[in-house]
PDB file of C-alpha atoms in Angstrom:
ATOM      1  CA  MET W   1      98.364 104.652 -83.428  1.00 38.00           C
ATOM      2  CA  GLY W   2     101.066 106.492 -81.992  1.00 54.00           C
ATOM      3  CA  SER W   3     104.007 107.858 -83.779  1.00 54.00           C
ATOM      4  CA  ARG W   4     106.246 104.798 -83.146  1.00 54.00           C
ATOM      5  CA  HIS W   5     103.815 102.334 -84.587  1.00 51.00           C
ATOM      6  CA  ILE W   6     103.199 104.436 -87.754  1.00 53.00           C
ATOM      7  CA  LEU W   7     106.447 106.026 -88.409  1.00 53.00           C
ATOM      8  CA  GLY W   8     108.927 103.966 -86.520  1.00 58.00           C
ATOM      9  CA  GLU W   9     111.089 104.320 -83.407  1.00 68.00           C
ATOM     10  CA  LEU W  10     113.811 106.333 -85.111  1.00 63.00           C
ATOM     11  CA  HIS W  11     111.775 108.516 -87.158  1.00 72.00           C
ATOM     12  CA  PRO W  12     112.500 112.187 -86.912  1.00 75.00           C
ATOM     13  CA  ASP W  13     108.985 112.866 -86.111  1.00 81.00           C
ATOM     14  CA  THR W  14     108.959 110.433 -83.807  1.00 85.00           C
ATOM     15  CA  LEU W  15     112.041 111.798 -81.708  1.00 88.00           C
ATOM     16  CA  THR W  16     109.924 115.064 -81.740  1.00 89.00           C
ATOM     17  CA  ARG W  17     107.196 113.978 -80.300  1.00 90.00           C
ATOM     18  CA  MET W  18     109.369 111.760 -77.664  1.00 89.00           C
ATOM     19  CA  GLN W  19     110.777 115.234 -76.948  1.00 89.00           C
ATOM     20  CA  ASN W  20     107.668 117.175 -76.403  1.00 91.00           C
ATOM     21  CA  LEU W  21     106.484 114.331 -74.153  1.00 93.00           C
ATOM     22  CA  ALA W  22     109.864 114.617 -72.480  1.00 90.00           C
ATOM     23  CA  ASN W  23     109.516 118.772 -72.147  1.00 88.00           C
ATOM     24  CA  VAL W  24     105.779 118.078 -70.379  1.00 91.00           C
ATOM     25  CA  TYR W  25     106.807 115.641 -67.823  1.00 88.00           C
ATOM     26  CA  SER W  26     109.714 118.415 -67.048  1.00 83.00           C
ATOM     27  CA  HIS W  27     107.157 121.225 -66.854  1.00 79.00           C
ATOM     28  CA  LEU W  28     105.028 119.171 -64.495  1.00 80.00           C
ATOM     29  CA  GLY W  29     108.224 118.251 -62.369  1.00 79.00           C
ATOM     30  CA  LYS W  30     108.177 114.908 -63.216  1.00 85.00           C
ATOM     31  CA  TYR W  31     111.696 114.828 -63.985  1.00 85.00           C
ATOM     32  CA  LYS W  32     112.310 111.047 -63.527  1.00 87.00           C
ATOM     33  CA  GLU W  33     109.595 110.567 -66.317  1.00 91.00           C
ATOM     34  CA  ALA W  34     111.371 112.947 -68.687  1.00 91.00           C
ATOM     35  CA  LEU W  35     114.896 111.468 -67.833  1.00 92.00           C
ATOM     36  CA  GLN W  36     113.469 108.186 -69.254  1.00 93.00           C
ATOM     37  CA  ILE W  37     112.408 109.371 -72.180  1.00 93.00           C
ATOM     38  CA  GLU W  38     115.781 111.880 -72.647  1.00 94.00           C
ATOM     39  CA  GLU W  39     118.445 109.245 -72.105  1.00 94.00           C
ATOM     40  CA  PRO W  40     117.387 107.071 -75.106  1.00 94.00           C
ATOM     41  CA  LEU W  41     116.361 109.786 -77.387  1.00 94.00           C
ATOM     42  CA  VAL W  42     119.927 111.418 -76.907  1.00 95.00           C
ATOM     43  CA  LYS W  43     121.144 108.268 -78.179  1.00 94.00           C
ATOM     44  CA  ASN W  44     118.725 107.813 -81.152  1.00 93.00           C
ATOM     45  CA  SER W  45     118.993 111.454 -82.206  1.00 93.00           C
ATOM     46  CA  LYS W  46     122.812 111.007 -82.328  1.00 94.00           C
ATOM     47  CA  GLN W  47     122.389 107.821 -84.487  1.00 92.00           C
ATOM     48  CA  ILE W  48     119.848 109.382 -87.045  1.00 90.00           C
ATOM     49  CA  LEU W  49     120.618 113.090 -86.969  1.00 91.00           C
ATOM     50  CA  GLY W  50     124.080 112.927 -86.180  1.00 93.00           C
ATOM     51  CA  GLU W  51     126.212 114.472 -82.982  1.00 92.00           C
ATOM     52  CA  GLN W  52     126.440 117.926 -84.617  1.00 92.00           C
ATOM     53  CA  HIS W  53     122.682 118.388 -85.673  1.00 93.00           C
ATOM     54  CA  SER W  54     120.990 121.362 -83.810  1.00 90.00           C
ATOM     55  CA  ASP W  55     118.222 118.934 -82.853  1.00 92.00           C
ATOM     56  CA  THR W  56     120.688 116.680 -81.174  1.00 94.00           C
ATOM     57  CA  LEU W  57     122.322 119.435 -79.179  1.00 95.00           C
ATOM     58  CA  THR W  58     119.049 120.521 -77.884  1.00 94.00           C
ATOM     59  CA  ARG W  59     118.125 117.071 -76.598  1.00 94.00           C
ATOM     60  CA  MET W  60     121.660 117.047 -74.924  1.00 96.00           C
ATOM     61  CA  GLN W  61     121.062 120.097 -73.241  1.00 95.00           C
ATOM     62  CA  ASN W  62     117.634 119.060 -72.306  1.00 94.00           C
ATOM     63  CA  LEU W  63     119.054 115.880 -70.872  1.00 95.00           C
ATOM     64  CA  ALA W  64     121.496 117.724 -69.066  1.00 95.00           C
ATOM     65  CA  ILE W  65     118.748 119.980 -67.348  1.00 92.00           C
ATOM     66  CA  SER W  66     117.037 117.002 -66.563  1.00 91.00           C
ATOM     67  CA  TYR W  67     120.014 115.563 -64.523  1.00 93.00           C
ATOM     68  CA  SER W  68     120.179 118.833 -63.080  1.00 90.00           C
ATOM     69  CA  ASP W  69     116.859 119.181 -61.736  1.00 85.00           C
ATOM     70  CA  MET W  70     117.152 115.935 -59.904  1.00 86.00           C
ATOM     71  CA  GLY W  71     120.341 117.242 -58.348  1.00 86.00           C
ATOM     72  CA  ARG W  72     122.838 114.968 -60.626  1.00 91.00           C
ATOM     73  CA  TYR W  73     125.212 117.769 -61.290  1.00 92.00           C
ATOM     74  CA  ASN W  74     128.125 116.073 -62.159  1.00 94.00           C
ATOM     75  CA  GLU W  75     126.374 114.201 -64.708  1.00 96.00           C
ATOM     76  CA  ALA W  76     124.786 117.184 -66.064  1.00 96.00           C
ATOM     77  CA  LEU W  77     128.610 118.788 -66.600  1.00 97.00           C
ATOM     78  CA  ARG W  78     129.492 115.735 -68.077  1.00 96.00           C
ATOM     79  CA  ILE W  79     127.283 116.829 -71.164  1.00 97.00           C
ATOM     80  CA  GLU W  80     127.492 120.450 -70.508  1.00 97.00           C
ATOM     81  CA  GLU W  81     130.923 120.763 -70.916  1.00 96.00           C
ATOM     82  CA  PRO W  82     131.628 119.500 -74.769  1.00 96.00           C
ATOM     83  CA  LEU W  83     128.245 120.820 -75.470  1.00 97.00           C
ATOM     84  CA  VAL W  84     129.184 124.458 -75.017  1.00 97.00           C
ATOM     85  CA  GLU W  85     132.284 123.663 -77.347  1.00 95.00           C
ATOM     86  CA  LYS W  86     130.238 122.128 -80.173  1.00 95.00           C
ATOM     87  CA  SER W  87     127.914 125.084 -79.850  1.00 95.00           C
ATOM     88  CA  ARG W  88     130.264 127.421 -80.571  1.00 94.00           C
ATOM     89  CA  GLN W  89     131.786 125.338 -83.592  1.00 94.00           C
ATOM     90  CA  ILE W  90     128.515 124.629 -84.820  1.00 93.00           C
ATOM     91  CA  LEU W  91     126.466 127.851 -84.269  1.00 92.00           C
ATOM     92  CA  GLY W  92     129.094 130.566 -83.357  1.00 92.00           C
ATOM     93  CA  GLU W  93     130.190 132.199 -80.020  1.00 90.00           C
ATOM     94  CA  GLN W  94     127.280 134.684 -80.007  1.00 89.00           C
ATOM     95  CA  HIS W  95     124.471 132.403 -81.072  1.00 92.00           C
ATOM     96  CA  PRO W  96     121.678 132.969 -78.312  1.00 90.00           C
ATOM     97  CA  ASP W  97     121.714 129.074 -77.946  1.00 93.00           C
ATOM     98  CA  THR W  98     125.068 129.093 -77.299  1.00 94.00           C
ATOM     99  CA  LEU W  99     124.999 132.009 -74.595  1.00 93.00           C
ATOM    100  CA  THR W 100     122.295 130.111 -73.010  1.00 93.00           C
ATOM    101  CA  ARG W 101     124.544 126.718 -73.069  1.00 96.00           C
ATOM    102  CA  LYS W 102     127.123 128.989 -71.287  1.00 95.00           C
ATOM    103  CA  GLN W 103     125.053 130.207 -68.678  1.00 93.00           C
ATOM    104  CA  ASN W 104     123.818 126.580 -68.145  1.00 94.00           C
ATOM    105  CA  LEU W 105     127.185 125.539 -67.265  1.00 96.00           C
ATOM    106  CA  ALA W 106     127.987 128.463 -65.255  1.00 93.00           C
ATOM    107  CA  ASP W 107     125.247 127.600 -63.230  1.00 89.00           C
ATOM    108  CA  ARG W 108     126.133 123.819 -62.928  1.00 93.00           C
ATOM    109  CA  TYR W 109     129.582 124.843 -62.034  1.00 93.00           C
ATOM    110  CA  SER W 110     128.169 126.959 -59.083  1.00 87.00           C
ATOM    111  CA  LYS W 111     125.588 124.248 -58.099  1.00 86.00           C
ATOM    112  CA  VAL W 112     129.037 121.963 -57.639  1.00 90.00           C
ATOM    113  CA  GLY W 113     131.012 124.802 -55.734  1.00 85.00           C
ATOM    114  CA  ARG W 114     133.104 125.785 -58.674  1.00 90.00           C
ATOM    115  CA  TYR W 115     132.690 129.269 -58.179  1.00 85.00           C
ATOM    116  CA  ASN W 116     135.586 130.977 -59.810  1.00 85.00           C
ATOM    117  CA  GLU W 117     135.307 128.891 -62.779  1.00 92.00           C
ATOM    118  CA  ALA W 118     131.519 130.078 -62.809  1.00 91.00           C
ATOM    119  CA  LEU W 119     132.615 133.511 -62.897  1.00 87.00           C
ATOM    120  CA  GLN W 120     134.931 133.375 -65.712  1.00 91.00           C
ATOM    121  CA  ILE W 121     131.954 132.347 -67.601  1.00 93.00           C
ATOM    122  CA  ASP W 122     129.146 134.697 -66.059  1.00 90.00           C
ATOM    123  CA  GLU W 123     131.394 138.016 -66.482  1.00 87.00           C
ATOM    124  CA  PRO W 124     131.937 137.718 -70.143  1.00 92.00           C
ATOM    125  CA  LEU W 125     128.462 136.004 -71.112  1.00 93.00           C
ATOM    126  CA  VAL W 126     126.905 139.482 -69.350  1.00 91.00           C
ATOM    127  CA  ASP W 127     128.709 141.919 -71.892  1.00 91.00           C
ATOM    128  CA  ILE W 128     128.155 139.428 -74.623  1.00 92.00           C
ATOM    129  CA  SER W 129     124.519 139.534 -73.900  1.00 92.00           C
ATOM    130  CA  LYS W 130     124.099 143.177 -73.559  1.00 91.00           C
ATOM    131  CA  GLN W 131     125.614 143.456 -77.074  1.00 92.00           C
ATOM    132  CA  ILE W 132     123.724 140.915 -78.750  1.00 90.00           C
ATOM    133  CA  LEU W 133     119.998 140.952 -77.287  1.00 90.00           C
ATOM    134  CA  GLY W 134     120.313 144.450 -75.698  1.00 91.00           C
ATOM    135  CA  GLU W 135     120.529 145.895 -71.917  1.00 87.00           C
ATOM    136  CA  GLN W 136     116.897 145.163 -71.178  1.00 86.00           C
ATOM    137  CA  HIS W 137     116.555 142.038 -72.848  1.00 89.00           C
ATOM    138  CA  PRO W 138     114.895 139.324 -70.217  1.00 85.00           C
ATOM    139  CA  ASP W 139     117.745 136.993 -70.761  1.00 89.00           C
ATOM    140  CA  THR W 140     120.599 139.617 -70.209  1.00 89.00           C
ATOM    141  CA  LEU W 141     118.816 141.101 -67.204  1.00 88.00           C
ATOM    142  CA  THR W 142     118.570 137.573 -65.743  1.00 87.00           C
ATOM    143  CA  ARG W 143     122.468 136.974 -66.372  1.00 90.00           C
ATOM    144  CA  MET W 144     123.434 140.102 -64.648  1.00 88.00           C
ATOM    145  CA  GLN W 145     120.894 138.812 -61.623  1.00 84.00           C
ATOM    146  CA  ASN W 146     123.172 135.684 -61.825  1.00 84.00           C
ATOM    147  CA  LEU W 147     126.253 137.325 -61.725  1.00 85.00           C
ATOM    148  CA  ALA W 148     125.406 139.901 -59.087  1.00 80.00           C
ATOM    149  CA  ASN W 149     124.252 136.704 -56.774  1.00 77.00           C
ATOM    150  CA  LEU W 150     127.392 134.665 -57.648  1.00 78.00           C
ATOM    151  CA  ALA W 151     129.599 137.569 -56.584  1.00 68.00           C
ATOM    152  CA  VAL W 152     127.735 138.004 -53.198  1.00 62.00           C
ATOM    153  CA  ARG W 153     126.865 134.756 -52.199  1.00 57.00           C
ATOM    154  CA  TYR W 154     130.175 133.294 -51.508  1.00 54.00           C
ATOM    155  CA  SER W 155     132.629 133.809 -48.979  1.00 43.00           C
ATOM    156  CA  ASN W 156     135.383 132.716 -51.024  1.00 45.00           C
ATOM    157  CA  VAL W 157     134.336 135.465 -53.823  1.00 50.00           C
ATOM    158  CA  GLY W 158     133.152 138.180 -51.691  1.00 57.00           C
ATOM    159  CA  ARG W 159     132.960 140.907 -54.543  1.00 68.00           C
ATOM    160  CA  TYR W 160     130.149 142.597 -52.398  1.00 73.00           C
ATOM    161  CA  GLU W 161     130.857 146.121 -54.162  1.00 77.00           C
ATOM    162  CA  GLU W 162     130.879 144.890 -57.933  1.00 74.00           C
ATOM    163  CA  SER W 163     127.711 142.795 -56.779  1.00 75.00           C
ATOM    164  CA  LEU W 164     125.911 146.011 -55.591  1.00 82.00           C
ATOM    165  CA  GLN W 165     126.638 147.974 -58.648  1.00 81.00           C
ATOM    166  CA  ILE W 166     125.044 145.423 -60.578  1.00 82.00           C
ATOM    167  CA  HIS W 167     122.098 145.102 -58.174  1.00 84.00           C
ATOM    168  CA  GLU W 168     121.405 148.619 -58.152  1.00 88.00           C
ATOM    169  CA  PRO W 169     120.541 149.507 -61.712  1.00 87.00           C
ATOM    170  CA  LEU W 170     118.960 146.163 -61.991  1.00 88.00           C
ATOM    171  CA  VAL W 171     116.230 147.120 -59.995  1.00 91.00           C
ATOM    172  CA  GLU W 172     115.826 150.322 -61.554  1.00 90.00           C
ATOM    173  CA  MET W 173     115.543 148.584 -64.989  1.00 88.00           C
ATOM    174  CA  SER W 174     112.973 146.083 -63.783  1.00 89.00           C
ATOM    175  CA  ARG W 175     110.762 148.662 -62.036  1.00 90.00           C
ATOM    176  CA  GLN W 176     110.712 150.166 -65.676  1.00 89.00           C
ATOM    177  CA  ILE W 177     110.362 147.247 -67.764  1.00 86.00           C
ATOM    178  CA  LEU W 178     108.209 144.766 -65.686  1.00 86.00           C
ATOM    179  CA  GLY W 179     106.697 147.138 -63.224  1.00 89.00           C
ATOM    180  CA  GLU W 180     107.075 148.045 -59.743  1.00 90.00           C
ATOM    181  CA  HIS W 181     104.984 145.093 -58.741  1.00 90.00           C
ATOM    182  CA  HIS W 182     106.249 142.041 -60.940  1.00 90.00           C
ATOM    183  CA  PRO W 183     107.305 139.037 -59.203  1.00 86.00           C
ATOM    184  CA  VAL W 184     110.571 139.222 -60.719  1.00 85.00           C
ATOM    185  CA  THR W 185     111.053 142.556 -59.561  1.00 90.00           C
ATOM    186  CA  LEU W 186     110.224 141.892 -55.775  1.00 92.00           C
ATOM    187  CA  THR W 187     113.048 138.944 -56.481  1.00 89.00           C
ATOM    188  CA  ARG W 188     115.552 141.614 -57.475  1.00 90.00           C
ATOM    189  CA  PHE W 189     114.712 143.747 -54.560  1.00 94.00           C
ATOM    190  CA  GLN W 190     115.037 140.738 -52.148  1.00 91.00           C
ATOM    191  CA  TYR W 191     118.582 140.243 -53.688  1.00 88.00           C
ATOM    192  CA  LEU W 192     119.458 143.979 -53.380  1.00 91.00           C
ATOM    193  CA  ALA W 193     118.490 143.876 -50.097  1.00 92.00           C
ATOM    194  CA  ILE W 194     121.035 140.953 -49.492  1.00 87.00           C
ATOM    195  CA  SER W 195     123.397 142.568 -50.961  1.00 85.00           C
ATOM    196  CA  TYR W 196     123.208 145.183 -48.587  1.00 90.00           C
ATOM    197  CA  SER W 197     123.011 142.930 -45.723  1.00 89.00           C
ATOM    198  CA  GLU W 198     126.028 140.927 -46.418  1.00 83.00           C
ATOM    199  CA  MET W 199     128.155 144.517 -46.709  1.00 84.00           C
ATOM    200  CA  GLY W 200     126.651 145.222 -43.206  1.00 89.00           C
ATOM    201  CA  ARG W 201     124.374 147.973 -44.320  1.00 91.00           C
ATOM    202  CA  TYR W 202     121.427 146.677 -42.414  1.00 93.00           C
ATOM    203  CA  GLU W 203     119.453 150.037 -42.271  1.00 93.00           C
ATOM    204  CA  ALA W 204     119.544 149.956 -46.008  1.00 93.00           C
ATOM    205  CA  ALA W 205     118.363 146.384 -46.281  1.00 94.00           C
ATOM    206  CA  LEU W 206     115.745 146.953 -43.779  1.00 95.00           C
ATOM    207  CA  GLN W 207     114.287 150.259 -45.932  1.00 95.00           C
ATOM    208  CA  ILE W 208     113.679 147.690 -49.081  1.00 95.00           C
ATOM    209  CA  GLU W 209     112.607 144.424 -46.939  1.00 96.00           C
ATOM    210  CA  GLU W 210     109.896 146.333 -44.719  1.00 95.00           C
ATOM    211  CA  PRO W 211     107.567 147.763 -48.115  1.00 96.00           C
ATOM    212  CA  LEU W 212     108.807 144.326 -49.773  1.00 96.00           C
ATOM    213  CA  VAL W 213     107.155 141.947 -47.319  1.00 96.00           C
ATOM    214  CA  GLU W 214     103.896 144.005 -47.432  1.00 95.00           C
ATOM    215  CA  LYS W 215     103.895 144.109 -51.336  1.00 94.00           C
ATOM    216  CA  SER W 216     104.666 139.947 -51.457  1.00 93.00           C
ATOM    217  CA  LYS W 217     102.072 139.314 -49.197  1.00 94.00           C
ATOM    218  CA  ALA W 218      99.664 141.513 -51.309  1.00 92.00           C
ATOM    219  CA  ILE W 219     100.446 140.087 -54.806  1.00 89.00           C
ATOM    220  CA  LEU W 220     102.108 136.577 -54.053  1.00 88.00           C
ATOM    221  CA  GLY W 221      99.821 136.299 -50.701  1.00 90.00           C
ATOM    222  CA  GLU W 222     100.652 135.684 -47.102  1.00 92.00           C
ATOM    223  CA  HIS W 223     101.868 131.840 -47.444  1.00 91.00           C
ATOM    224  CA  HIS W 224     103.699 132.062 -50.722  1.00 90.00           C
ATOM    225  CA  PRO W 225     107.032 130.699 -50.331  1.00 84.00           C
ATOM    226  CA  ASP W 226     108.731 133.550 -51.380  1.00 87.00           C
ATOM    227  CA  THR W 227     106.671 135.911 -49.107  1.00 93.00           C
ATOM    228  CA  VAL W 228     107.552 133.467 -46.013  1.00 93.00           C
ATOM    229  CA  ILE W 229     111.300 133.632 -47.087  1.00 92.00           C
ATOM    230  CA  ARG W 230     110.934 137.675 -47.013  1.00 94.00           C
ATOM    231  CA  ILE W 231     109.420 137.647 -43.812  1.00 95.00           C
ATOM    232  CA  GLN W 232     112.315 135.601 -42.032  1.00 94.00           C
ATOM    233  CA  ASN W 233     114.947 137.881 -44.196  1.00 93.00           C
ATOM    234  CA  LEU W 234     113.240 141.173 -42.312  1.00 95.00           C
ATOM    235  CA  ALA W 235     113.427 139.077 -39.318  1.00 94.00           C
ATOM    236  CA  ASP W 236     116.356 138.208 -39.710  1.00 92.00           C
ATOM    237  CA  ARG W 237     117.433 142.020 -40.108  1.00 93.00           C
ATOM    238  CA  TYR W 238     115.237 143.366 -36.940  1.00 92.00           C
ATOM    239  CA  LEU W 239     117.721 141.317 -34.980  1.00 91.00           C
ATOM    240  CA  LYS W 240     121.179 142.501 -36.547  1.00 87.00           C
ATOM    241  CA  VAL W 241     120.311 146.113 -35.874  1.00 86.00           C
ATOM    242  CA  GLY W 242     118.877 145.514 -32.203  1.00 83.00           C
ATOM    243  CA  LYS W 243     114.906 145.502 -32.947  1.00 76.00           C
ATOM    244  CA  TYR W 244     114.568 142.431 -31.182  1.00 64.00           C
ATOM    245  CA  HIS W 245     110.556 142.922 -30.376  1.00 66.00           C
ATOM    246  CA  LYS W 246     109.938 143.010 -34.235  1.00 68.00           C
ATOM    247  CA  GLY W 247     112.240 139.898 -35.134  1.00 54.00           C
ATOM    248  CA  LEU W 248     110.325 138.031 -32.706  1.00 50.00           C
TER     249      LEU W 248
END
C-alpha cells in the first residue's frame, strides 16, 4: 500500500514522496503530470509545515519551474517574486537556495521580455556567487554565462563589449575545468562566436565556429540538435563574409 493509505494524505513523508514522484515526471518531460502533483502539494505543504518551512519553499520553487517548463511564465513569476523575498528573510541573502531562486527569477524576467530587471538581478548575482561559491564553481560559471547572454542577445540592452569581457575568460575557465571537449565548453565557444558576430567581428566568429562544428560532429554526432544549430551558424557566418559557396 502507498504512503497515502498508510500514513495519510497530509503526513510529511507522504508529501516528500509526492514531491519525488513529481520530480521524476519533470525529469522525463512529463510537465503536466508533475504539475498535477505539485499544485495540491504546495497547498498541503503550506497547511502542514507552514508558509516559511524550507520544504514548502522548495515545493513552491519546483511548482514555478513546472509552470515555466510549460511556458506559463507569468504564473511562475507570481510564485518566484515573493519566493525570493521569503528566501532572503528566512535563509539569508547569500544562502545557495536564495541565489538559485534569484537566478530563476532573472531567467523568468528574461522570458517575458523584462530584460533590464533580469540584468539588475544577474549582475550582482555573479559577484555574490564568486564570493560565496568561488570563481570556478559550476553555478558561478552558469551565472556568468547567463549574464553574458543577456547582455549580448537583446538589442534593447546591447552591451556587447561587456558580454565579451565575460565570454572570453569563461571559455578559458571552461576549458581548464571541464576540458576542451565537454559539451558545456562547446556551448560556451558557441556563445562567444555569437558575441563576436553581434559585434560584426565575423572572421573572429569563424575561427571559433569552423573547428567547433567538427568537434560537435565528433562528440555529439552529426544529427544532434546542437550540432545542427552550429552548422547553421557557420553557414550564416560564411554568408556574412561573402563566402557564398561555403554557406550553401
